[in-house]
């Protein structure tokens, strides 16, 4: 039997615009203006999910972003699916499909519900205590937990939507468009400030906009009507930008805020195409006005979580704004005047209010008299001790409170109902303020935390600043703004305010029951199923810090971050441990205030825009010639060029052989290149490299190793002296930016007296390396006028020449051990010079090779790769490169560290060669190296850093670092693998052509 | 993300800068004269103050200049910026 609980026209709801949607597979109707929650309530549906731990049935509890229970999955099994969405924030649209997510197999029959009966076995810290041991069982627990308590399902298909980031700069940002925010924005904008006003809801005006009672008036109008006129007025102000459906996720230092602007989530899916779904706004505001309002507190009593129990203010909002009755037999339970506002709203709309249960004994309040006039029974000085009804509340039991509020007295009275509104007073929404680094103070009279000291140019106004009544807002907000903005124009004259709210409140954090605490389930954190009992248990078990209690009980650790229950948790801790609330402190509210989608965070940085990538000028040729690429930093480097059906191993073997037998060609354009000029350039190189540079002749090249001050190898490369005061330094591909940064650092901060200028020229030159025994012939055919004789152009020297009009710098340097020439040309000529090399080289079987072959060739020769054969713990001595360290130089970067007690140890890890006993066995890079596998624990001596099958030596070769390896030549070591052990012999790291004959062949 | 007032370019967002650790640690002129302990003092020992700290920053995505910043690490408030070689403010 379907009930229609739509009671009366509301301005916000368009009853001529019917919208159909599905919830848990069933078709329902709502109206334009409804949220999923209001539409479900209009269809008399309260039960929407199951709780996380006990799987208790849970209903819609609030009407806003603080919702802990009504968490749904949208569009399950489609690319648009989204988990963990609050039904109270979803605006319905044609075709919306939502489903409960924390239940299995269905919300009405939930297997996990058995946890409810097992709950004595599921106390605080349960997960820590039970699932931690034995560790090997974790996989099984995880399966069970995920299946029965899943917090929604992640999408399995690519996100079809578009997201963007936008920077916004403004003079004044106003967060929250309730009455305080509207007043603030108007004052700021009318005084000429470039103002941005944002609110998470689709409409402006907060909770005042639907306030139409005779008991709250501004200048003799309903406060709602008054505010509506204000809103219409501010919409016309030119220097005021208004954004709705926009929630501030994070408030960082220096008034830097992140907000999510929601642009299409309220539209039917077919209308979202090609539109931006969410925008991440990166807001830098000179001044910030936080007007985030307050959140109603629940009350903590036994079984306070049944479907049909809502915040009293939510019931009012559903009636006033959405025209929906949450029940037909409503009872309100309160410790303050707010519930009476709700009662009056319900009475006005003809919704039945059965009774009001009030903790307070005697209160003189106009609102109460009005309710009493309507013959509604008020139980003063009473509390609820229990509730009944499994999937929907149907009855409550109440008892009288003792004088001190710690006990219940008298006899139980049962009252039947189908909806219960609870009101425990109001908590200022200080989340964003504390995120920004603000400190709170505790106000004893009404037990709230309010802002104390502002860490940046900001102010909190209205309810979030503790002004919880209409009159205090209207008096204080304009006054605060005047001081804050330092303005003359107040915009508002004084107000005539009627506010009938009586501030009295009887605050009892944990309401007493006739049962002992151990037998009650009084929920403090609904989403994480943390009860008052759990918190007390944590305290008994010795947890004192609020942060520890939070983690142990998981209070406040759900997606709602405990927006409802955190204050009660603190209150219970304070009462139990007899510590003052103000001294306990609060837990830290962390960004985001409400969850963000990943799409919002990444914006357009997806797919090929995920990161910048760099291509060499010859890139297109590599693509055309079937190269496979590897990422080296941001560079795309040709990795190998498979022919026909070759796999990587086969291609690399072929390329490596060709390079040593005839000719190979490599695109080395990614190597870092730094142009160094100045009268002190030689002295500068002397200080940054380990070897001597003053005597390097013009036109010669030299290999250099650069250390950190701690003596560890940082980078290496060849530097060429182009003229007296002009050098070209090359660095590793990955190290280029860091090396430049390091050199600039020393020049600017340690040696500003040196006359040296550095320019990065990496992108300005293409570098083509031609190597192999036929390289000289190829180069001579390209440059017929160049004298390539070893006498005129020996190894480690440089010539300037031309091809046609193209200037070339040619360095005869080698990273393979073969004779080789590196041609540097202006980048835009790179591809044509490369093609020229290919054309000329055809007769010599010139073979393009990629980084993998380059690595193999240099390993045959025992050349290191910084970052592969070294980490930040290798000195040049450890690398057996003593020859590169000048003994004569007084100082260079890292020199002093080379004879620290630690760096001169004989048993440091040192670079060695490794040959497998079986020449066909190829070691795995990263494998551990040991000598004795019988000793336990097995001592690790080092690891394999580079390993290849050498086609030129026809055996497997490897480099590795081994503790004391320098003195272990010829010794046998073991590489233990999963199913075998591999025997290796320690050798010299140079495997091929120790005499360097090939360089000058 | 805070704003840093580069002494060469003016106020820019933190993401344009790179932090360079404690300021006013001078590289010893004659490292070879130092004992292991003295060298280690220069090499490894850095302060980690909760409060006002003197730091080096580099406008790495801007003018690439190094300069000094006085920052309160407890709230990221920047008290002063000044060029390399200039005297720190009191
Ligand atoms: Zn700058």
JSON list of C-alpha atoms in Angstrom, two decimals, chain A residues 224-367:
[
{"chain": "A", "resi": 224, "resn": "UNK", "atom": "CA", "xyz": [11.81, 34.02, 4.90]},
{"chain": "A", "resi": 225, "resn": "UNK", "atom": "CA", "xyz": [10.08, 36.66, 2.77]},
{"chain": "A", "resi": 226, "resn": "UNK", "atom": "CA", "xyz": [12.50, 39.34, 3.93]},
{"chain": "A", "resi": 227, "resn": "UNK", "atom": "CA", "xyz": [15.47, 37.20, 2.92]},
{"chain": "A", "resi": 228, "resn": "UNK", "atom": "CA", "xyz": [13.95, 36.39, -0.45]},
{"chain": "A", "resi": 229, "resn": "UNK", "atom": "CA", "xyz": [13.85, 40.08, -1.30]},
{"chain": "A", "resi": 230, "resn": "UNK", "atom": "CA", "xyz": [17.47, 40.46, -0.19]},
{"chain": "A", "resi": 231, "resn": "UNK", "atom": "CA", "xyz": [18.46, 37.58, -2.45]},
{"chain": "A", "resi": 232, "resn": "UNK", "atom": "CA", "xyz": [16.71, 39.09, -5.44]},
{"chain": "A", "resi": 233, "resn": "UNK", "atom": "CA", "xyz": [18.53, 42.32, -4.75]},
{"chain": "A", "resi": 234, "resn": "UNK", "atom": "CA", "xyz": [22.03, 40.89, -4.43]},
{"chain": "A", "resi": 235, "resn": "UNK", "atom": "CA", "xyz": [21.61, 38.91, -7.65]},
{"chain": "A", "resi": 236, "resn": "UNK", "atom": "CA", "xyz": [21.73, 42.25, -9.45]},
{"chain": "A", "resi": 237, "resn": "UNK", "atom": "CA", "xyz": [25.01, 43.42, -7.94]},
{"chain": "A", "resi": 238, "resn": "UNK", "atom": "CA", "xyz": [27.67, 43.37, -10.64]},
{"chain": "A", "resi": 239, "resn": "UNK", "atom": "CA", "xyz": [30.76, 42.77, -8.54]},
{"chain": "A", "resi": 240, "resn": "UNK", "atom": "CA", "xyz": [29.14, 39.85, -6.72]},
{"chain": "A", "resi": 241, "resn": "UNK", "atom": "CA", "xyz": [29.48, 36.38, -8.22]},
{"chain": "A", "resi": 242, "resn": "UNK", "atom": "CA", "xyz": [27.15, 33.73, -6.81]},
{"chain": "A", "resi": 243, "resn": "UNK", "atom": "CA", "xyz": [27.78, 30.01, -7.08]},
{"chain": "A", "resi": 244, "resn": "UNK", "atom": "CA", "xyz": [25.30, 27.41, -5.87]},
{"chain": "A", "resi": 245, "resn": "UNK", "atom": "CA", "xyz": [25.83, 23.62, -5.77]},
{"chain": "A", "resi": 246, "resn": "UNK", "atom": "CA", "xyz": [29.38, 24.50, -4.79]},
{"chain": "A", "resi": 247, "resn": "UNK", "atom": "CA", "xyz": [30.90, 23.10, -1.64]},
{"chain": "A", "resi": 248, "resn": "UNK", "atom": "CA", "xyz": [34.14, 24.19, -0.07]},
{"chain": "A", "resi": 249, "resn": "UNK", "atom": "CA", "xyz": [36.17, 21.07, 0.43]},
{"chain": "A", "resi": 250, "resn": "UNK", "atom": "CA", "xyz": [39.29, 22.51, 1.99]},
{"chain": "A", "resi": 251, "resn": "UNK", "atom": "CA", "xyz": [40.39, 25.74, 3.64]},
{"chain": "A", "resi": 252, "resn": "UNK", "atom": "CA", "xyz": [44.16, 26.00, 3.62]},
{"chain": "A", "resi": 253, "resn": "UNK", "atom": "CA", "xyz": [46.53, 28.64, 4.95]},
{"chain": "A", "resi": 254, "resn": "UNK", "atom": "CA", "xyz": [46.84, 32.04, 3.27]},
{"chain": "A", "resi": 255, "resn": "UNK", "atom": "CA", "xyz": [43.12, 31.95, 2.37]},
{"chain": "A", "resi": 256, "resn": "UNK", "atom": "CA", "xyz": [43.63, 29.31, -0.29]},
{"chain": "A", "resi": 257, "resn": "UNK", "atom": "CA", "xyz": [40.46, 27.25, -0.65]},
{"chain": "A", "resi": 258, "resn": "UNK", "atom": "CA", "xyz": [39.35, 24.38, -2.80]},
{"chain": "A", "resi": 259, "resn": "UNK", "atom": "CA", "xyz": [35.71, 24.09, -3.76]},
{"chain": "A", "resi": 260, "resn": "UNK", "atom": "CA", "xyz": [33.78, 21.69, -5.94]},
{"chain": "A", "resi": 261, "resn": "UNK", "atom": "CA", "xyz": [31.30, 23.27, -8.29]},
{"chain": "A", "resi": 262, "resn": "UNK", "atom": "CA", "xyz": [28.74, 20.75, -9.35]},
{"chain": "A", "resi": 263, "resn": "UNK", "atom": "CA", "xyz": [27.45, 21.52, -12.84]},
{"chain": "A", "resi": 264, "resn": "UNK", "atom": "CA", "xyz": [25.61, 18.48, -14.18]},
{"chain": "A", "resi": 265, "resn": "UNK", "atom": "CA", "xyz": [24.82, 16.02, -11.40]},
{"chain": "A", "resi": 266, "resn": "UNK", "atom": "CA", "xyz": [21.24, 17.26, -11.25]},
{"chain": "A", "resi": 267, "resn": "UNK", "atom": "CA", "xyz": [20.65, 16.70, -14.98]},
{"chain": "A", "resi": 268, "resn": "UNK", "atom": "CA", "xyz": [19.44, 13.52, -16.66]},
{"chain": "A", "resi": 269, "resn": "UNK", "atom": "CA", "xyz": [22.43, 11.57, -17.91]},
{"chain": "A", "resi": 270, "resn": "UNK", "atom": "CA", "xyz": [21.68, 12.13, -21.60]},
{"chain": "A", "resi": 271, "resn": "UNK", "atom": "CA", "xyz": [21.85, 15.88, -21.04]},
{"chain": "A", "resi": 272, "resn": "UNK", "atom": "CA", "xyz": [25.32, 15.75, -19.47]},
{"chain": "A", "resi": 273, "resn": "UNK", "atom": "CA", "xyz": [27.16, 14.95, -22.71]},
{"chain": "A", "resi": 274, "resn": "UNK", "atom": "CA", "xyz": [30.06, 17.25, -23.57]},
{"chain": "A", "resi": 275, "resn": "UNK", "atom": "CA", "xyz": [29.43, 19.34, -20.46]},
{"chain": "A", "resi": 276, "resn": "UNK", "atom": "CA", "xyz": [31.85, 19.75, -17.60]},
{"chain": "A", "resi": 277, "resn": "UNK", "atom": "CA", "xyz": [30.57, 17.75, -14.66]},
{"chain": "A", "resi": 278, "resn": "UNK", "atom": "CA", "xyz": [32.55, 19.19, -11.76]},
{"chain": "A", "resi": 279, "resn": "UNK", "atom": "CA", "xyz": [34.88, 22.12, -11.54]},
{"chain": "A", "resi": 280, "resn": "UNK", "atom": "CA", "xyz": [37.52, 22.26, -8.87]},
{"chain": "A", "resi": 281, "resn": "UNK", "atom": "CA", "xyz": [37.74, 25.91, -7.93]},
{"chain": "A", "resi": 282, "resn": "UNK", "atom": "CA", "xyz": [41.09, 26.97, -6.56]},
{"chain": "A", "resi": 283, "resn": "UNK", "atom": "CA", "xyz": [40.19, 30.13, -4.75]},
{"chain": "A", "resi": 284, "resn": "UNK", "atom": "CA", "xyz": [42.67, 32.67, -3.49]},
{"chain": "A", "resi": 285, "resn": "UNK", "atom": "CA", "xyz": [40.71, 35.21, -1.44]},
{"chain": "A", "resi": 286, "resn": "UNK", "atom": "CA", "xyz": [42.08, 38.35, 0.16]},
{"chain": "A", "resi": 287, "resn": "UNK", "atom": "CA", "xyz": [39.46, 38.03, 2.86]},
{"chain": "A", "resi": 288, "resn": "UNK", "atom": "CA", "xyz": [37.17, 35.17, 3.81]},
{"chain": "A", "resi": 289, "resn": "UNK", "atom": "CA", "xyz": [33.83, 35.34, 5.58]},
{"chain": "A", "resi": 290, "resn": "UNK", "atom": "CA", "xyz": [32.80, 31.93, 6.87]},
{"chain": "A", "resi": 291, "resn": "UNK", "atom": "CA", "xyz": [29.04, 31.72, 7.30]},
{"chain": "A", "resi": 292, "resn": "UNK", "atom": "CA", "xyz": [28.59, 27.97, 7.35]},
{"chain": "A", "resi": 293, "resn": "UNK", "atom": "CA", "xyz": [25.78, 27.91, 9.89]},
{"chain": "A", "resi": 294, "resn": "UNK", "atom": "CA", "xyz": [25.25, 25.16, 12.39]},
{"chain": "A", "resi": 295, "resn": "UNK", "atom": "CA", "xyz": [24.28, 21.51, 12.49]},
{"chain": "A", "resi": 296, "resn": "UNK", "atom": "CA", "xyz": [21.59, 20.21, 14.79]},
{"chain": "A", "resi": 297, "resn": "UNK", "atom": "CA", "xyz": [22.77, 17.74, 17.41]},
{"chain": "A", "resi": 298, "resn": "UNK", "atom": "CA", "xyz": [21.05, 14.44, 17.95]},
{"chain": "A", "resi": 299, "resn": "UNK", "atom": "CA", "xyz": [20.35, 13.11, 21.43]},
{"chain": "A", "resi": 300, "resn": "UNK", "atom": "CA", "xyz": [22.05, 10.02, 22.73]},
{"chain": "A", "resi": 301, "resn": "UNK", "atom": "CA", "xyz": [19.66, 7.41, 24.18]},
{"chain": "A", "resi": 302, "resn": "UNK", "atom": "CA", "xyz": [19.02, 3.69, 23.82]},
{"chain": "A", "resi": 303, "resn": "UNK", "atom": "CA", "xyz": [18.15, 2.62, 20.24]},
{"chain": "A", "resi": 304, "resn": "UNK", "atom": "CA", "xyz": [18.34, 6.15, 18.91]},
{"chain": "A", "resi": 305, "resn": "UNK", "atom": "CA", "xyz": [19.09, 4.94, 15.39]},
{"chain": "A", "resi": 306, "resn": "UNK", "atom": "CA", "xyz": [15.89, 3.37, 14.08]},
{"chain": "A", "resi": 307, "resn": "UNK", "atom": "CA", "xyz": [14.49, 4.31, 10.67]},
{"chain": "A", "resi": 308, "resn": "UNK", "atom": "CA", "xyz": [11.94, 7.03, 11.28]},
{"chain": "A", "resi": 309, "resn": "UNK", "atom": "CA", "xyz": [14.19, 8.89, 13.72]},
{"chain": "A", "resi": 310, "resn": "UNK", "atom": "CA", "xyz": [15.35, 12.18, 12.20]},
{"chain": "A", "resi": 311, "resn": "UNK", "atom": "CA", "xyz": [16.79, 15.43, 13.38]},
{"chain": "A", "resi": 312, "resn": "UNK", "atom": "CA", "xyz": [13.92, 17.69, 14.36]},
{"chain": "A", "resi": 313, "resn": "UNK", "atom": "CA", "xyz": [15.20, 20.41, 12.02]},
{"chain": "A", "resi": 314, "resn": "UNK", "atom": "CA", "xyz": [15.21, 17.93, 9.14]},
{"chain": "A", "resi": 315, "resn": "UNK", "atom": "CA", "xyz": [11.53, 17.14, 9.73]},
{"chain": "A", "resi": 316, "resn": "UNK", "atom": "CA", "xyz": [10.84, 20.88, 9.62]},
{"chain": "A", "resi": 317, "resn": "UNK", "atom": "CA", "xyz": [12.79, 21.30, 6.41]},
{"chain": "A", "resi": 318, "resn": "UNK", "atom": "CA", "xyz": [11.06, 18.39, 4.71]},
{"chain": "A", "resi": 319, "resn": "UNK", "atom": "CA", "xyz": [7.69, 19.92, 5.64]},
{"chain": "A", "resi": 320, "resn": "UNK", "atom": "CA", "xyz": [8.50, 23.58, 4.90]},
{"chain": "A", "resi": 321, "resn": "UNK", "atom": "CA", "xyz": [10.76, 23.30, 1.89]},
{"chain": "A", "resi": 322, "resn": "UNK", "atom": "CA", "xyz": [9.71, 20.05, 0.22]},
{"chain": "A", "resi": 323, "resn": "UNK", "atom": "CA", "xyz": [6.11, 19.81, 1.42]},
{"chain": "A", "resi": 324, "resn": "UNK", "atom": "CA", "xyz": [6.68, 16.33, 2.78]},
{"chain": "A", "resi": 325, "resn": "UNK", "atom": "CA", "xyz": [5.50, 14.82, 6.05]},
{"chain": "A", "resi": 326, "resn": "UNK", "atom": "CA", "xyz": [8.05, 12.41, 7.45]},
{"chain": "A", "resi": 327, "resn": "UNK", "atom": "CA", "xyz": [5.32, 10.58, 9.36]},
{"chain": "A", "resi": 328, "resn": "UNK", "atom": "CA", "xyz": [1.68, 10.63, 10.33]},
{"chain": "A", "resi": 329, "resn": "UNK", "atom": "CA", "xyz": [2.25, 10.20, 14.05]},
{"chain": "A", "resi": 330, "resn": "UNK", "atom": "CA", "xyz": [5.14, 12.47, 14.90]},
{"chain": "A", "resi": 331, "resn": "UNK", "atom": "CA", "xyz": [6.77, 12.82, 18.27]},
{"chain": "A", "resi": 332, "resn": "UNK", "atom": "CA", "xyz": [9.48, 15.35, 18.97]},
{"chain": "A", "resi": 333, "resn": "UNK", "atom": "CA", "xyz": [12.18, 14.90, 21.60]},
{"chain": "A", "resi": 334, "resn": "UNK", "atom": "CA", "xyz": [14.23, 17.90, 22.61]},
{"chain": "A", "resi": 335, "resn": "UNK", "atom": "CA", "xyz": [16.35, 19.68, 25.16]},
{"chain": "A", "resi": 336, "resn": "UNK", "atom": "CA", "xyz": [15.78, 23.16, 23.67]},
{"chain": "A", "resi": 337, "resn": "UNK", "atom": "CA", "xyz": [13.25, 25.34, 21.84]},
{"chain": "A", "resi": 338, "resn": "UNK", "atom": "CA", "xyz": [14.06, 24.18, 18.28]},
{"chain": "A", "resi": 339, "resn": "UNK", "atom": "CA", "xyz": [11.66, 21.23, 18.33]},
{"chain": "A", "resi": 340, "resn": "UNK", "atom": "CA", "xyz": [8.81, 23.65, 19.03]},
{"chain": "A", "resi": 341, "resn": "UNK", "atom": "CA", "xyz": [9.65, 25.54, 15.83]},
{"chain": "A", "resi": 342, "resn": "UNK", "atom": "CA", "xyz": [9.30, 22.22, 14.05]},
{"chain": "A", "resi": 343, "resn": "UNK", "atom": "CA", "xyz": [6.01, 21.50, 15.82]},
{"chain": "A", "resi": 344, "resn": "UNK", "atom": "CA", "xyz": [4.59, 24.85, 14.76]},
{"chain": "A", "resi": 345, "resn": "UNK", "atom": "CA", "xyz": [5.58, 24.24, 11.15]},
{"chain": "A", "resi": 346, "resn": "UNK", "atom": "CA", "xyz": [3.96, 20.81, 11.21]},
{"chain": "A", "resi": 347, "resn": "UNK", "atom": "CA", "xyz": [0.77, 22.15, 12.82]},
{"chain": "A", "resi": 348, "resn": "UNK", "atom": "CA", "xyz": [0.56, 24.87, 10.15]},
{"chain": "A", "resi": 349, "resn": "UNK", "atom": "CA", "xyz": [0.68, 22.21, 7.46]},
{"chain": "A", "resi": 350, "resn": "UNK", "atom": "CA", "xyz": [-1.84, 19.96, 9.16]},
{"chain": "A", "resi": 351, "resn": "UNK", "atom": "CA", "xyz": [0.73, 17.31, 10.02]},
{"chain": "A", "resi": 352, "resn": "UNK", "atom": "CA", "xyz": [-0.11, 15.46, 13.19]},
{"chain": "A", "resi": 353, "resn": "UNK", "atom": "CA", "xyz": [2.16, 16.00, 16.21]},
{"chain": "A", "resi": 354, "resn": "UNK", "atom": "CA", "xyz": [1.41, 13.43, 18.90]},
{"chain": "A", "resi": 355, "resn": "UNK", "atom": "CA", "xyz": [3.57, 14.73, 21.69]},
{"chain": "A", "resi": 356, "resn": "UNK", "atom": "CA", "xyz": [6.76, 16.52, 22.64]},
{"chain": "A", "resi": 357, "resn": "UNK", "atom": "CA", "xyz": [9.20, 15.08, 25.14]},
{"chain": "A", "resi": 358, "resn": "UNK", "atom": "CA", "xyz": [11.37, 17.80, 26.66]},
{"chain": "A", "resi": 359, "resn": "UNK", "atom": "CA", "xyz": [14.36, 17.27, 28.96]},
{"chain": "A", "resi": 360, "resn": "UNK", "atom": "CA", "xyz": [13.71, 20.65, 30.51]},
{"chain": "A", "resi": 361, "resn": "UNK", "atom": "CA", "xyz": [11.46, 21.07, 33.53]},
{"chain": "A", "resi": 362, "resn": "UNK", "atom": "CA", "xyz": [10.08, 24.55, 33.27]},
{"chain": "A", "resi": 363, "resn": "UNK", "atom": "CA", "xyz": [10.64, 26.95, 30.41]},
{"chain": "A", "resi": 364, "resn": "UNK", "atom": "CA", "xyz": [9.05, 30.28, 29.74]},
{"chain": "A", "resi": 365, "resn": "UNK", "atom": "CA", "xyz": [8.81, 30.33, 25.96]},
{"chain": "A", "resi": 366, "resn": "UNK", "atom": "CA", "xyz": [6.33, 31.79, 23.52]},
{"chain": "A", "resi": 367, "resn": "UNK", "atom": "CA", "xyz": [6.88, 28.84, 21.20]}
]
